[in-house]
Coordinates of C-alpha atoms (C1' of nucleotides) in Angstrom, one line a residue:
Chain A
M1 CA -0.3 0.1 0.0
I2 CA 3.1 2.1 1.0
S3 CA 4.7 3.9 -2.0
I4 CA 7.4 5.8 -2.2
D5 CA 8.1 7.7 -5.8
P6 CA 11.9 7.3 -5.5
T7 CA 12.7 10.9 -8.3
D8 CA 10.1 13.4 -5.9
K9 CA 12.5 16.3 -4.7
S10 CA 10.4 16.0 -1.4
P11 CA 12.3 13.5 1.3
I12 CA 11.3 10.3 1.5
F13 CA 11.1 10.2 5.1
E14 CA 8.4 12.1 4.2
Q15 CA 6.8 10.3 1.4
I16 CA 6.4 7.7 3.8
C17 CA 5.0 10.3 7.1
K18 CA 2.6 10.6 4.4
S19 CA 1.6 7.2 2.7
V20 CA 0.2 5.9 6.3
C21 CA -1.7 9.5 6.9
R22 CA -2.9 9.2 3.6
D23 CA -4.0 5.4 4.4
I24 CA -5.2 6.0 8.1
A25 CA -7.0 8.8 6.4
A26 CA -8.6 7.1 3.0
G27 CA -9.7 4.4 5.6
V28 CA -8.1 1.8 4.3
L29 CA -5.5 1.0 7.6
R30 CA -8.0 1.7 10.8
E31 CA -7.2 1.8 14.4
N32 CA -5.0 -0.8 16.1
D33 CA -3.9 -2.0 12.9
R34 CA -0.4 -2.9 12.5
L35 CA 1.8 -1.5 9.8
P36 CA 4.4 -3.2 8.7
S37 CA 7.6 -3.8 10.1
A38 CA 10.4 -0.8 9.6
R39 CA 12.9 -4.4 8.4
E40 CA 9.7 -5.8 6.5
L41 CA 8.7 -2.0 4.4
A42 CA 13.1 -1.4 3.9
K43 CA 13.2 -4.4 1.4
L44 CA 9.8 -3.8 -0.4
L45 CA 10.9 -0.5 -0.8
Q46 CA 14.4 -1.4 -1.3
L47 CA 15.0 1.6 0.6
N48 CA 17.6 2.3 4.2
P49 CA 15.7 0.9 7.0
N50 CA 17.1 4.4 9.3
T51 CA 15.3 5.7 6.1
V52 CA 11.7 4.0 7.5
A53 CA 12.8 4.2 11.2
K54 CA 12.7 7.6 10.7
A55 CA 9.6 8.4 8.7
Y56 CA 8.4 5.5 12.0
S57 CA 9.5 8.0 14.7
I58 CA 7.8 11.3 13.4
L59 CA 4.2 9.4 13.0
E60 CA 5.2 8.0 16.9
R61 CA 5.7 11.7 17.8
D62 CA 3.3 13.0 16.5
G63 CA 0.5 10.7 17.3
I64 CA -0.9 8.8 14.7
I65 CA 0.6 5.4 15.2
Y66 CA 2.1 4.1 17.8
S67 CA 5.2 1.2 18.8
M68 CA 5.1 -1.5 20.9
Q69 CA 8.7 -2.7 21.9
G70 CA 9.4 -6.2 19.7
K71 CA 5.8 -6.5 18.5
G72 CA 5.5 -3.6 16.2
C73 CA 3.3 -0.2 14.8
F74 CA 0.3 0.6 15.2
V75 CA -1.7 2.7 14.1
A76 CA -3.5 5.5 17.4
R77 CA -6.6 6.5 17.8
H78 CA -7.0 9.6 14.8
E79 CA -9.0 12.1 16.3
G80 CA -8.2 13.8 12.0
K81 CA -5.1 14.2 12.7
A82 CA -3.8 12.2 9.2
Y83 CA -5.7 14.4 7.9
E84 CA -4.7 17.6 8.8
K85 CA -0.6 16.1 9.1
L86 CA -2.0 15.4 5.4
T87 CA -3.0 18.7 4.4
E88 CA -0.3 21.0 6.6
N89 CA 1.5 21.5 3.7
F90 CA -0.8 22.7 1.9
R91 CA -1.8 25.1 5.1
S92 CA 1.6 26.4 5.5
A93 CA 1.2 27.1 1.0
V94 CA -1.3 29.2 2.1
R95 CA 0.3 30.8 4.4
E96 CA 3.0 31.4 2.4
A97 CA 1.2 32.4 -0.5
L98 CA -1.5 35.2 2.0
D99 CA 1.4 36.5 3.1
A100 CA 3.1 37.1 0.1
G101 CA 0.0 39.5 -0.5
A102 CA -1.6 37.3 -2.3
S103 CA -5.7 37.4 -1.4
A104 CA -8.0 34.7 -0.1
D105 CA -9.7 35.3 -3.4
E106 CA -7.1 34.7 -5.2
L107 CA -6.1 31.5 -4.0
I108 CA -9.6 30.2 -4.6
E109 CA -9.9 30.7 -7.8
I110 CA -6.4 29.5 -8.4
I111 CA -7.9 25.7 -6.7
R112 CA -11.3 25.7 -9.4
E113 CA -8.7 26.1 -11.5
M114 CA -7.0 23.4 -11.0
S115 CA -10.0 21.2 -9.7
R116 CA -11.9 21.6 -12.6
D117 CA -8.8 20.3 -15.2
N118 CA -8.6 17.4 -13.9
Chain B
M1 CA 12.6 47.4 -2.3
I2 CA 14.6 43.5 -2.7
S3 CA 14.5 41.6 0.8
I4 CA 15.4 39.0 2.5
D5 CA 14.4 37.4 6.1
P6 CA 17.0 35.6 7.1
T7 CA 14.8 33.5 9.6
D8 CA 13.3 31.9 6.5
K9 CA 14.2 28.8 6.1
S10 CA 14.2 28.5 2.5
P11 CA 17.4 29.0 0.5
I12 CA 17.9 33.3 0.3
F13 CA 18.3 32.7 -3.7
E14 CA 15.2 31.2 -4.0
Q15 CA 13.8 34.8 -1.6
I16 CA 15.3 36.8 -3.9
C17 CA 13.2 34.9 -6.6
K18 CA 9.8 35.6 -5.0
S19 CA 11.5 39.1 -3.7
V20 CA 11.7 40.1 -7.4
C21 CA 9.3 38.2 -8.6
R22 CA 6.5 40.2 -6.4
D23 CA 8.3 43.0 -7.3
I24 CA 7.3 42.6 -11.0
A25 CA 4.3 40.8 -10.1
A26 CA 2.9 44.2 -7.9
G27 CA 4.0 46.5 -10.4
V28 CA 7.3 47.8 -8.9
L29 CA 9.3 47.1 -11.6
R30 CA 8.1 47.0 -15.2
E31 CA 9.7 46.4 -18.4
N32 CA 12.4 46.7 -19.0
D33 CA 13.2 48.7 -15.2
R34 CA 16.8 47.9 -14.4
L35 CA 17.3 45.4 -11.2
P36 CA 19.7 46.4 -9.1
S37 CA 24.2 44.2 -10.0
A38 CA 24.8 42.0 -8.4
R39 CA 27.4 42.7 -6.4
E40 CA 25.3 46.3 -5.7
L41 CA 22.2 44.0 -4.0
A42 CA 24.7 41.6 -2.3
K43 CA 26.1 43.9 -0.7
L44 CA 22.7 46.1 -0.2
L45 CA 21.5 42.7 1.9
Q46 CA 24.6 41.5 3.8
L47 CA 24.9 38.5 0.9
N48 CA 27.7 36.7 -1.3
P49 CA 27.5 37.8 -4.3
N50 CA 27.3 35.0 -6.1
T51 CA 23.7 33.9 -4.0
V52 CA 22.6 37.1 -6.3
A53 CA 23.9 35.5 -9.6
K54 CA 22.6 32.4 -9.0
A55 CA 19.0 34.3 -7.8
Y56 CA 19.7 36.8 -11.3
S57 CA 20.3 33.0 -13.0
I58 CA 17.1 31.7 -12.0
L59 CA 15.0 34.1 -12.9
E60 CA 16.9 34.9 -16.3
R61 CA 16.8 31.1 -17.0
D62 CA 12.5 31.3 -16.5
G63 CA 12.0 34.0 -18.6
I64 CA 11.7 36.5 -16.4
I65 CA 15.0 38.4 -16.8
Y66 CA 17.7 39.0 -19.3
S67 CA 21.1 39.3 -18.8
M68 CA 23.5 41.6 -21.5
Q69 CA 27.5 41.5 -19.9
G70 CA 28.7 44.8 -18.9
K71 CA 24.7 46.8 -18.8
G72 CA 23.4 44.7 -16.1
C73 CA 19.8 42.6 -15.8
F74 CA 16.6 43.8 -16.7
V75 CA 13.3 42.8 -16.2
A76 CA 11.7 41.3 -19.6
R77 CA 8.1 41.1 -20.6
H78 CA 6.5 39.4 -18.2
E79 CA 2.7 37.9 -19.4
G80 CA 2.4 36.6 -16.3
K81 CA 4.8 34.6 -15.7
A82 CA 6.4 36.2 -12.3
Y83 CA 2.6 36.3 -11.1
E84 CA 2.9 32.1 -12.1
K85 CA 6.3 31.5 -10.2
L86 CA 5.1 33.5 -7.3
T87 CA 1.8 30.8 -7.1
E88 CA 3.9 27.9 -8.1
N89 CA 4.8 26.3 -5.0
F90 CA 1.1 27.4 -3.7
R91 CA 0.0 25.1 -7.5
S92 CA 2.1 22.6 -6.3
A93 CA 1.2 22.0 -2.8
V94 CA -3.1 22.5 -3.7
R95 CA -1.7 19.8 -6.6
E96 CA -0.4 17.3 -3.7
A97 CA -3.6 18.3 -1.5
L98 CA -5.8 16.7 -4.1
D99 CA -3.9 14.0 -5.0
A100 CA -4.1 12.8 -1.7
G101 CA -7.8 12.8 -1.3
A102 CA -8.5 16.4 -0.5
S103 CA -11.8 17.1 -2.6
A104 CA -11.1 21.3 -3.7
D105 CA -14.6 22.6 -1.4
E106 CA -12.7 21.1 2.1
L107 CA -9.1 23.0 0.2
I108 CA -10.8 25.9 0.1
E109 CA -12.6 26.3 3.6
I110 CA -9.6 25.7 5.1
I111 CA -7.9 29.3 2.8
R112 CA -11.8 30.5 4.5
E113 CA -11.0 29.9 7.6
M114 CA -7.2 30.9 7.4
S115 CA -7.8 34.7 5.9
R116 CA -10.5 35.5 8.8
D117 CA -7.8 35.0 10.9
N118 CA -5.6 36.8 10.3
Chain C
M1 CA 34.8 8.4 -19.8
I2 CA 34.3 11.7 -18.4
S3 CA 37.0 14.3 -19.6
I4 CA 37.7 17.4 -19.9
D5 CA 40.0 19.4 -22.2
P6 CA 41.7 22.1 -20.2
T7 CA 43.1 23.9 -23.6
D8 CA 39.4 24.3 -25.0
K9 CA 37.8 27.8 -24.2
S10 CA 34.1 26.4 -23.7
P11 CA 33.7 26.5 -20.4
I12 CA 34.8 23.5 -18.6
F13 CA 31.0 22.4 -16.8
E14 CA 30.0 22.3 -20.2
Q15 CA 32.9 20.3 -21.0
I16 CA 30.9 17.8 -18.6
C17 CA 27.7 18.6 -20.1
K18 CA 28.7 17.8 -23.1
S19 CA 30.3 15.6 -22.4
V20 CA 27.5 13.2 -19.5
C21 CA 25.3 13.7 -23.1
R22 CA 28.6 12.2 -25.6
D23 CA 28.4 9.5 -23.2
I24 CA 24.5 9.1 -22.8
A25 CA 23.4 9.2 -26.4
A26 CA 26.3 6.7 -27.5
G27 CA 24.6 4.4 -25.2
V28 CA 27.7 4.4 -22.8
L29 CA 25.1 5.2 -20.2
R30 CA 21.8 4.4 -19.7
E31 CA 18.5 5.2 -17.8
N32 CA 19.4 4.9 -14.2
D33 CA 23.0 4.2 -14.6
R34 CA 24.5 6.1 -12.1
L35 CA 26.8 9.0 -12.8
P36 CA 30.2 9.6 -10.8
S37 CA 29.4 11.6 -7.7
A38 CA 30.8 15.3 -7.5
R39 CA 32.8 15.2 -5.0
E40 CA 34.5 12.0 -7.2
L41 CA 34.7 13.4 -10.5
A42 CA 36.1 16.5 -9.6
K43 CA 39.1 14.3 -7.5
L44 CA 39.6 12.9 -10.7
L45 CA 39.4 15.9 -13.6
Q46 CA 41.1 17.7 -10.8
L47 CA 38.3 20.3 -11.1
N48 CA 36.7 22.0 -8.0
P49 CA 33.4 19.7 -6.7
N50 CA 31.1 23.3 -7.5
T51 CA 31.9 23.1 -11.0
V52 CA 30.6 19.7 -11.4
A53 CA 28.0 20.7 -9.2
K54 CA 26.5 23.5 -12.0
A55 CA 27.4 20.9 -14.2
Y56 CA 25.3 18.5 -12.6
S57 CA 22.2 20.7 -11.7
I58 CA 21.8 22.1 -15.4
L59 CA 22.0 18.5 -16.6
E60 CA 19.2 17.8 -14.1
R61 CA 16.8 20.2 -15.5
D62 CA 17.4 19.8 -18.1
G63 CA 15.7 16.3 -17.8
I64 CA 18.8 14.6 -18.6
I65 CA 19.9 13.1 -16.2
Y66 CA 17.6 13.6 -11.8
S67 CA 19.7 13.2 -8.4
M68 CA 18.3 12.0 -5.4
Q69 CA 19.5 13.3 -2.1
G70 CA 22.3 11.0 -0.5
K71 CA 22.3 8.4 -3.4
G72 CA 24.1 10.3 -6.7
C73 CA 23.0 11.6 -9.7
F74 CA 21.3 8.6 -12.1
V75 CA 20.5 8.6 -16.4
A76 CA 16.9 9.7 -16.4
R77 CA 14.8 8.8 -19.4
H78 CA 17.1 10.5 -22.1
E79 CA 14.3 10.4 -25.3
G80 CA 16.8 11.7 -27.5
K81 CA 17.4 14.9 -25.4
A82 CA 21.3 13.6 -24.5
Y83 CA 21.3 13.4 -29.0
E84 CA 19.1 17.2 -29.1
K85 CA 21.6 18.5 -26.6
L86 CA 24.7 17.8 -27.7
T87 CA 24.2 19.3 -31.8
E88 CA 22.3 22.2 -29.9
N89 CA 24.7 24.3 -31.2
F90 CA 25.0 23.2 -34.1
R91 CA 21.5 23.6 -34.6
S92 CA 22.0 27.5 -33.6
A93 CA 24.8 27.9 -35.8
V94 CA 22.5 26.3 -38.3
R95 CA 19.5 28.5 -38.0
E96 CA 22.3 32.0 -37.5
A97 CA 23.8 31.0 -41.2
L98 CA 20.5 30.8 -42.2
D99 CA 19.4 34.1 -41.4
A100 CA 22.4 35.9 -42.5
G101 CA 21.4 34.5 -46.0
A102 CA 23.2 30.9 -46.7
S103 CA 20.9 28.2 -48.7
A104 CA 21.1 25.1 -47.1
D105 CA 22.9 23.3 -49.8
E106 CA 25.8 25.6 -49.1
L107 CA 26.1 24.4 -45.8
I108 CA 26.0 20.8 -46.8
E109 CA 28.4 21.4 -49.4
I110 CA 31.2 23.5 -46.2
I111 CA 30.0 20.6 -44.1
R112 CA 31.0 17.8 -47.3
E113 CA 34.5 20.0 -47.6
M114 CA 35.6 19.1 -43.7
S115 CA 34.2 16.5 -43.6
R116 CA 36.6 15.1 -46.5
D117 CA 39.8 17.4 -44.7
N118 CA 39.6 14.5 -41.8
Chain D
M1 CA 21.4 49.2 -42.2
I2 CA 23.9 48.3 -38.9
S3 CA 20.9 46.9 -36.5
I4 CA 21.8 45.0 -33.0
D5 CA 19.5 43.1 -30.7
P6 CA 20.3 43.6 -27.0
T7 CA 19.3 40.6 -25.9
D8 CA 20.7 38.3 -28.2
K9 CA 24.2 36.6 -25.8
S10 CA 27.0 37.5 -28.9
P11 CA 28.9 40.6 -27.4
I12 CA 27.7 43.4 -29.6
F13 CA 30.9 44.7 -31.3
E14 CA 30.6 40.8 -33.0
Q15 CA 27.2 41.8 -34.0
I16 CA 28.3 44.4 -35.5
C17 CA 30.8 42.7 -37.5
K18 CA 27.7 39.5 -38.3
S19 CA 26.1 42.8 -39.6
V20 CA 29.0 44.2 -42.0
C21 CA 29.7 41.2 -43.1
R22 CA 26.2 40.5 -44.0
D23 CA 25.7 43.8 -45.7
I24 CA 29.0 43.1 -47.9
A25 CA 28.0 40.2 -48.9
A26 CA 24.2 41.0 -49.9
G27 CA 25.5 43.4 -51.9
V28 CA 24.2 46.6 -50.0
L29 CA 27.5 47.8 -49.6
R30 CA 30.3 47.6 -52.4
E31 CA 33.9 48.1 -52.3
N32 CA 35.5 51.2 -51.5
D33 CA 31.8 52.2 -50.1
R34 CA 32.5 54.4 -46.9
L35 CA 30.9 52.7 -43.3
P36 CA 29.2 55.5 -41.0
S37 CA 31.8 56.7 -38.5
A38 CA 31.8 54.5 -34.5
R39 CA 30.8 57.9 -33.3
E40 CA 27.8 58.3 -35.6
L41 CA 26.7 54.7 -35.9
A42 CA 26.9 54.7 -31.4
K43 CA 24.8 57.3 -31.3
L44 CA 22.5 55.5 -34.2
L45 CA 21.7 52.4 -32.1
Q46 CA 23.0 53.8 -28.4
L47 CA 26.6 52.2 -27.7
N48 CA 29.4 52.8 -26.7
P49 CA 31.2 54.2 -29.4
N50 CA 34.7 52.0 -27.4
T51 CA 31.7 49.0 -28.5
V52 CA 31.6 50.2 -32.6
A53 CA 35.5 51.4 -32.2
K54 CA 36.4 47.3 -31.4
A55 CA 34.1 45.9 -34.2
Y56 CA 35.5 48.5 -37.0
S57 CA 39.1 47.5 -35.3
I58 CA 38.5 43.2 -36.2
L59 CA 37.0 44.4 -39.3
E60 CA 39.8 45.8 -39.9
R61 CA 42.3 43.1 -39.0
D62 CA 39.9 41.2 -40.5
G63 CA 40.9 42.8 -44.0
I64 CA 37.2 42.9 -44.7
I65 CA 37.6 47.1 -44.7
Y66 CA 40.2 49.8 -44.6
S67 CA 40.7 53.7 -42.6
M68 CA 42.1 56.5 -44.0
Q69 CA 43.0 59.0 -40.6
G70 CA 40.7 61.3 -40.8
K71 CA 38.2 60.4 -43.5
G72 CA 36.4 56.9 -41.8
C73 CA 36.3 53.5 -43.1
F74 CA 35.5 51.9 -46.4
V75 CA 35.0 48.8 -47.7
A76 CA 37.9 46.7 -48.7
R77 CA 38.5 44.7 -51.6
H78 CA 36.2 41.6 -50.5
E79 CA 37.0 38.0 -52.2
G80 CA 35.4 36.3 -50.0
K81 CA 36.1 37.1 -47.1
A82 CA 33.2 38.9 -45.9
Y83 CA 31.0 35.6 -46.1
E84 CA 33.8 33.5 -45.4
K85 CA 33.3 36.1 -41.7
L86 CA 30.2 35.3 -42.0
T87 CA 30.0 31.4 -41.8
E88 CA 33.2 31.6 -39.8
N89 CA 31.1 30.4 -36.5
F90 CA 29.7 27.7 -38.8
R91 CA 32.1 25.9 -39.8
S92 CA 33.9 25.7 -36.5
A93 CA 30.4 25.0 -35.2
V94 CA 30.5 21.8 -38.1
R95 CA 34.2 21.1 -37.0
E96 CA 33.1 21.1 -32.5
A97 CA 30.5 18.2 -33.7
L98 CA 32.5 16.0 -35.9
D99 CA 34.6 16.0 -33.1
A100 CA 32.1 15.4 -31.0
G101 CA 31.8 12.2 -33.1
A102 CA 28.6 13.0 -34.9
S103 CA 28.5 12.2 -39.1
A104 CA 28.7 14.5 -41.8
D105 CA 25.7 12.5 -42.5
E106 CA 23.6 13.3 -39.3
L107 CA 24.5 17.0 -39.5
I108 CA 23.8 17.2 -42.7
E109 CA 20.0 15.7 -42.6
I110 CA 19.5 17.9 -39.6
I111 CA 20.8 21.1 -42.1
R112 CA 18.1 19.9 -44.1
E113 CA 15.7 19.6 -41.7
M114 CA 15.6 22.5 -40.4
S115 CA 15.3 24.3 -43.9
R116 CA 12.5 22.8 -44.7
D117 CA 10.8 23.6 -41.3
N118 CA 11.7 27.8 -42.9
Chain E
dG1 C1' 31.7 49.6 -14.1
dT2 C1' 29.2 44.7 -15.4
dG3 C1' 28.4 39.6 -15.8
dG4 C1' 30.0 34.4 -15.9
dT5 C1' 32.3 31.8 -14.2
dC6 C1' 36.1 29.2 -11.3
dT7 C1' 38.4 27.6 -7.0
dA8 C1' 38.9 26.9 -2.2
dG9 C1' 36.4 25.5 1.8
dA10 C1' 32.0 25.4 5.1
dC11 C1' 27.7 23.7 6.8
dC12 C1' 23.6 21.0 5.9
dA13 C1' 20.0 17.2 5.3
dC14 C1' 19.2 13.0 3.7
dC15 C1' 20.8 8.2 3.3
Chain F
dG1 C1' 28.6 8.7 1.6
dT2 C1' 25.6 12.5 -1.6
dG3 C1' 23.6 16.1 -3.5
dG4 C1' 22.0 21.2 -2.3
dT5 C1' 23.4 25.5 -0.4
dC6 C1' 26.6 29.6 1.6
dT7 C1' 30.2 32.5 1.4
dA8 C1' 34.7 34.7 0.1
dG9 C1' 37.4 35.8 -3.3
dA10 C1' 39.9 36.1 -7.8
dC11 C1' 40.1 36.1 -13.2
dC12 C1' 37.8 37.2 -17.7
dA13 C1' 35.5 39.9 -21.5
dC14 C1' 32.2 42.4 -22.5
dA15 C1' 30.6 48.0 -22.7

DNA sequence: GTGGTCTAGACCACC
DNA sequence: GTGGTCTAGACCACA
């Protein structure tokens, strides 16, 4: 389920975080579901185990998953945290654009354009 | 006019690009206006000339300015390029959010919330 | 494989670009092959790493290679881009000559002469 | 007649040389015709007189024009020199391409393509 | 004076 | 280890 685009400029650990959050937000992963172990996932995605471990530790820090020594990592009670993390980049981009002097209406117009194209 | 925020985590050369684009989009800088020379601006902003030169070379590659050996850098015919470059980050964030499963309406709602707070 | 001619007046970073493109066009470098790291190549060619980095960043911007943080630079899907970049100078010289009033036949005749001499 | 494109990356003095050669090759300027004085031309094209002077001195060195103290510059007996100078860039581009491993046939094919497009 | 290129050496995030 | 960014200072061609 979790997938990576190696050509993507964003750090791989971040892509993993996003991917997990996406699955949670979409309901593919539910509360207390077990995530693949760091080693498993690293092997599957051809990554350095450290990279996966880093992603998991961030997700744990953000309260999106919890780990149990020797058992693995599991999806936490979410309360919208996963969704929030997903739109985190979007929020900061909005803040940046507003700071740069764009108006809310201009941004909304851009979104309308872009969703129309799809 | 062009300014830098040293606390901003984004690369300085990018901040310069944005700043120039902002001035062009706002009409402060117009077609064929001369930009401060790389050395001049570097001194003004307390930066290394190379950093400014990098920003200028990117702006030139993107067709936003043009340079003339021994004369300086000048604003090119814009045709909205500057504005587009300014909202480039926002656009990619929108694309990412839509890919992540967010709906256009949700994103618009977030913008409304955030601009209300300001 | 990649080599530099210090007597050549064209910029070193450009020579590197050309050299890489040549290897790709010739099939010596293939899709997803890893290029020597910037530091490695710099040491090999007795250059400053920044010079190599500049060449690589241009190749990346032109879609000829792609870079991965912490991993290195790799040959992108080419679709003839490398060959096109190689003959880029030639193309612009042809355009210039045609603009100057030369006919295609005259230019072809010049090429025939020059290749005969070799 | 002589004209300059300030956005062109090639040095202005070179553009002047080319422009004069073009006029000679095209028969617009003939043997012993007088060129505009450096000062005149500089004023006309909004250039630094030094730039025009440099161009003229190069043309004189190459035997394309001759100067008479206090009288001005005049077109020399050409014997094809102007035409040769015009195609000089083309020749070096051909040499470069051949050195890079391109075959004469490939280059000829490119010329055919490009002249077809016009 | 200008931009363009290059060197030397540094710090950072990422893997 | 890698690439990405930045600084400090240099040389050159061009105008």
